[in-house]
Amino acid sequence: MKSTLKALLMAAVVVAAPMMATSSASAEGEKYILVSHAPDSDTWWNTIKNGIALAGEQVGAEVEYRNPPTGDIADMARIIEQAAASSPDGIITTLADYDVLKGPITNAVDQGIDVIIMNTGTPDQAREVGALMYVGQPEYDAGFAAGLRAKGEGVTKFLCVNHAIQQPTVGERCRGYADGLGIDLGDAMMDSGTDPSEIKNKVLAYLSANQDVDGILTLGPVSADPTIAALKENGMAGSIHFGTFDLGEEIVKGIKDGTINWGIDQQPFLQAYLPVVILANWDRYGVLPGNNINSGPGFVTKDGLTKVEKFAGEYR
């Protein structure tokens, strides 16, 4: 098993450069469509695109990435319906809003299309819509683990900067964090929006009005990067506890210079790569893992940053 994983990682290094040029891999064979909830502006999903591209190349399948340009969930529902209408061999999709997306996903399953839920949603929700399995990070559990760690590191009052308030599952990170700390979430979860300037200004204003806040949690690069800028502007960088979900170039820099205490890596590369490989093997040989796959959480600190820094935004 270890040798197989090592070979896959080596392959990722070899093909890293060409994979950056495209978000889909074309070859003769099965066709799979990955539908995400991410807007075009969210560069974190480049790692997802790299994951499906490499997997498609290796298994000889065509893999296409689709998403709502603005991140609108209703638009995403329509994209899933359109994807199902094209009769692919399989659909890989996030389940960012169960109530909105369960219908289109269930309809795809009823049409005989194999579905794997990745990234957002839960194993229980994946089962309820008839998906083969779930590959991702249990959001509440990850937030709870972050809260326990932050509590041990002295955090008593926090701000959670949520750039995806319209996606209920993402908010579970903030709720889990509060429970891990053992305090009420209250009004600590900020609806920051996605505009970098607005996020920065909102963080500055909140910290100015709540000077007893000693911890910050951001939910990805979209909210982390402007928060880094805010802390550098108000002189709090390195003096306030700062944890974040996900990785990215600025986040890795922040961990390295001490602005960020740790990042939580849900390994998006695996969330995209594994479903393609699983679907191909299911279609060809009828073999399927017996359990859902948790791709995270894992804490990334200054220790062992070398490989993470090298591949941040590409494969990490």
PDB file of N, CA and C in Angstrom, residues 37 71 73 95-101 120-122 125 139-140 162-176 185 189 219:
ATOM      1  N   HIS A  37     -19.511  23.645  -5.836  1.00  0.00           N
ATOM      2  CA  HIS A  37     -20.285  24.843  -5.489  1.00  0.00           C
ATOM      3  C   HIS A  37     -19.439  26.104  -5.562  1.00  0.00           C
ATOM      4  N   GLY A  71     -21.015  30.965  -7.565  1.00  0.00           N
ATOM      5  CA  GLY A  71     -21.196  30.157  -6.366  1.00  0.00           C
ATOM      6  C   GLY A  71     -22.651  29.996  -5.960  1.00  0.00           C
ATOM      7  N   ILE A  73     -26.020  28.389  -5.339  1.00  0.00           N
ATOM      8  CA  ILE A  73     -26.387  26.982  -5.162  1.00  0.00           C
ATOM      9  C   ILE A  73     -27.526  26.563  -6.085  1.00  0.00           C
ATOM     10  N   LEU A  95     -22.014  18.532  -1.788  1.00  0.00           N
ATOM     11  CA  LEU A  95     -23.384  18.619  -1.287  1.00  0.00           C
ATOM     12  C   LEU A  95     -23.445  19.785  -0.318  1.00  0.00           C
ATOM     13  N   ALA A  96     -23.253  20.985  -0.899  1.00  0.00           N
ATOM     14  CA  ALA A  96     -23.112  22.199  -0.101  1.00  0.00           C
ATOM     15  C   ALA A  96     -24.406  22.611   0.592  1.00  0.00           C
ATOM     16  N   ASP A  97     -25.539  22.285   0.001  1.00  0.00           N
ATOM     17  CA  ASP A  97     -26.842  22.595   0.611  1.00  0.00           C
ATOM     18  C   ASP A  97     -27.753  21.410   0.340  1.00  0.00           C
ATOM     19  N   TYR A  98     -27.958  20.608   1.358  1.00  0.00           N
ATOM     20  CA  TYR A  98     -28.704  19.356   1.183  1.00  0.00           C
ATOM     21  C   TYR A  98     -30.109  19.598   0.638  1.00  0.00           C
ATOM     22  N   ASP A  99     -30.803  20.580   1.192  1.00  0.00           N
ATOM     23  CA  ASP A  99     -32.191  20.813   0.797  1.00  0.00           C
ATOM     24  C   ASP A  99     -32.314  21.193  -0.680  1.00  0.00           C
ATOM     25  N   VAL A 100     -31.363  21.944  -1.183  1.00  0.00           N
ATOM     26  CA  VAL A 100     -31.430  22.402  -2.580  1.00  0.00           C
ATOM     27  C   VAL A 100     -30.925  21.338  -3.548  1.00  0.00           C
ATOM     28  N   LEU A 101     -29.934  20.576  -3.136  1.00  0.00           N
ATOM     29  CA  LEU A 101     -29.250  19.681  -4.078  1.00  0.00           C
ATOM     30  C   LEU A 101     -29.712  18.228  -4.021  1.00  0.00           C
ATOM     31  N   THR A 120     -18.089  18.557   0.599  1.00  0.00           N
ATOM     32  CA  THR A 120     -19.100  19.027   1.541  1.00  0.00           C
ATOM     33  C   THR A 120     -20.256  18.037   1.598  1.00  0.00           C
ATOM     34  N   GLY A 121     -21.026  18.130   2.673  1.00  0.00           N
ATOM     35  CA  GLY A 121     -22.041  17.132   2.933  1.00  0.00           C
ATOM     36  C   GLY A 121     -21.525  16.185   4.002  1.00  0.00           C
ATOM     37  N   THR A 122     -22.254  15.123   4.254  1.00  0.00           N
ATOM     38  CA  THR A 122     -21.862  14.149   5.267  1.00  0.00           C
ATOM     39  C   THR A 122     -22.056  12.743   4.713  1.00  0.00           C
ATOM     40  N   GLN A 125     -25.742  11.991   4.650  1.00  0.00           N
ATOM     41  CA  GLN A 125     -26.446  12.644   3.550  1.00  0.00           C
ATOM     42  C   GLN A 125     -26.128  11.963   2.217  1.00  0.00           C
ATOM     43  N   GLU A 139     -17.027  18.156   8.609  1.00  0.00           N
ATOM     44  CA  GLU A 139     -16.796  19.562   8.936  1.00  0.00           C
ATOM     45  C   GLU A 139     -16.927  19.863  10.433  1.00  0.00           C
ATOM     46  N   TYR A 140     -17.986  19.373  11.053  1.00  0.00           N
ATOM     47  CA  TYR A 140     -18.154  19.634  12.483  1.00  0.00           C
ATOM     48  C   TYR A 140     -17.006  19.018  13.278  1.00  0.00           C
ATOM     49  N   ASN A 162     -16.491  33.676   8.247  1.00  0.00           N
ATOM     50  CA  ASN A 162     -17.145  32.740   7.325  1.00  0.00           C
ATOM     51  C   ASN A 162     -17.445  33.426   6.000  1.00  0.00           C
ATOM     52  N   HIS A 163     -16.711  33.042   4.973  1.00  0.00           N
ATOM     53  CA  HIS A 163     -16.899  33.647   3.646  1.00  0.00           C
ATOM     54  C   HIS A 163     -17.941  32.901   2.814  1.00  0.00           C
ATOM     55  N   ALA A 164     -18.509  31.827   3.352  1.00  0.00           N
ATOM     56  CA  ALA A 164     -19.488  31.020   2.606  1.00  0.00           C
ATOM     57  C   ALA A 164     -20.714  30.772   3.472  1.00  0.00           C
ATOM     58  N   ILE A 165     -21.282  31.834   3.983  1.00  0.00           N
ATOM     59  CA  ILE A 165     -22.392  31.734   4.924  1.00  0.00           C
ATOM     60  C   ILE A 165     -23.604  31.059   4.302  1.00  0.00           C
ATOM     61  N   GLN A 166     -23.702  31.092   2.968  1.00  0.00           N
ATOM     62  CA  GLN A 166     -24.848  30.501   2.285  1.00  0.00           C
ATOM     63  C   GLN A 166     -24.752  28.986   2.211  1.00  0.00           C
ATOM     64  N   GLN A 167     -23.618  28.428   2.591  1.00  0.00           N
ATOM     65  CA  GLN A 167     -23.419  26.980   2.561  1.00  0.00           C
ATOM     66  C   GLN A 167     -23.437  26.447   3.999  1.00  0.00           C
ATOM     67  N   PRO A 168     -24.538  25.858   4.419  1.00  0.00           N
ATOM     68  CA  PRO A 168     -24.694  25.464   5.826  1.00  0.00           C
ATOM     69  C   PRO A 168     -23.571  24.562   6.345  1.00  0.00           C
ATOM     70  N   THR A 169     -23.076  23.652   5.512  1.00  0.00           N
ATOM     71  CA  THR A 169     -22.066  22.712   5.995  1.00  0.00           C
ATOM     72  C   THR A 169     -20.775  23.412   6.386  1.00  0.00           C
ATOM     73  N   VAL A 170     -20.432  24.511   5.706  1.00  0.00           N
ATOM     74  CA  VAL A 170     -19.203  25.233   6.032  1.00  0.00           C
ATOM     75  C   VAL A 170     -19.303  25.858   7.422  1.00  0.00           C
ATOM     76  N   GLY A 171     -20.491  26.332   7.771  1.00  0.00           N
ATOM     77  CA  GLY A 171     -20.700  26.913   9.083  1.00  0.00           C
ATOM     78  C   GLY A 171     -20.509  25.918  10.216  1.00  0.00           C
ATOM     79  N   GLU A 172     -20.584  24.618   9.906  1.00  0.00           N
ATOM     80  CA  GLU A 172     -20.355  23.594  10.919  1.00  0.00           C
ATOM     81  C   GLU A 172     -18.941  23.681  11.485  1.00  0.00           C
ATOM     82  N   ARG A 173     -18.020  24.218  10.712  1.00  0.00           N
ATOM     83  CA  ARG A 173     -16.651  24.395  11.197  1.00  0.00           C
ATOM     84  C   ARG A 173     -16.645  25.369  12.377  1.00  0.00           C
ATOM     85  N   CYS A 174     -17.381  26.457  12.253  1.00  0.00           N
ATOM     86  CA  CYS A 174     -17.449  27.448  13.333  1.00  0.00           C
ATOM     87  C   CYS A 174     -18.155  26.869  14.552  1.00  0.00           C
ATOM     88  N   ARG A 175     -19.254  26.141  14.311  1.00  0.00           N
ATOM     89  CA  ARG A 175     -19.995  25.561  15.427  1.00  0.00           C
ATOM     90  C   ARG A 175     -19.164  24.517  16.169  1.00  0.00           C
ATOM     91  N   GLY A 176     -18.454  23.685  15.415  1.00  0.00           N
ATOM     92  CA  GLY A 176     -17.598  22.703  16.044  1.00  0.00           C
ATOM     93  C   GLY A 176     -16.484  23.351  16.836  1.00  0.00           C
ATOM     94  N   LEU A 185     -21.402  29.786  20.455  1.00  0.00           N
ATOM     95  CA  LEU A 185     -21.013  30.450  19.208  1.00  0.00           C
ATOM     96  C   LEU A 185     -21.488  31.894  19.207  1.00  0.00           C
ATOM     97  N   MET A 189     -19.628  34.181  14.713  1.00  0.00           N
ATOM     98  CA  MET A 189     -19.483  33.824  13.302  1.00  0.00           C
ATOM     99  C   MET A 189     -19.879  35.005  12.431  1.00  0.00           C
ATOM    100  N   LEU A 219     -11.980  30.193   7.336  1.00  0.00           N
ATOM    101  CA  LEU A 219     -12.466  28.939   6.766  1.00  0.00           C
ATOM    102  C   LEU A 219     -11.868  28.605   5.409  1.00  0.00           C
TER     103      LEU A 219
END
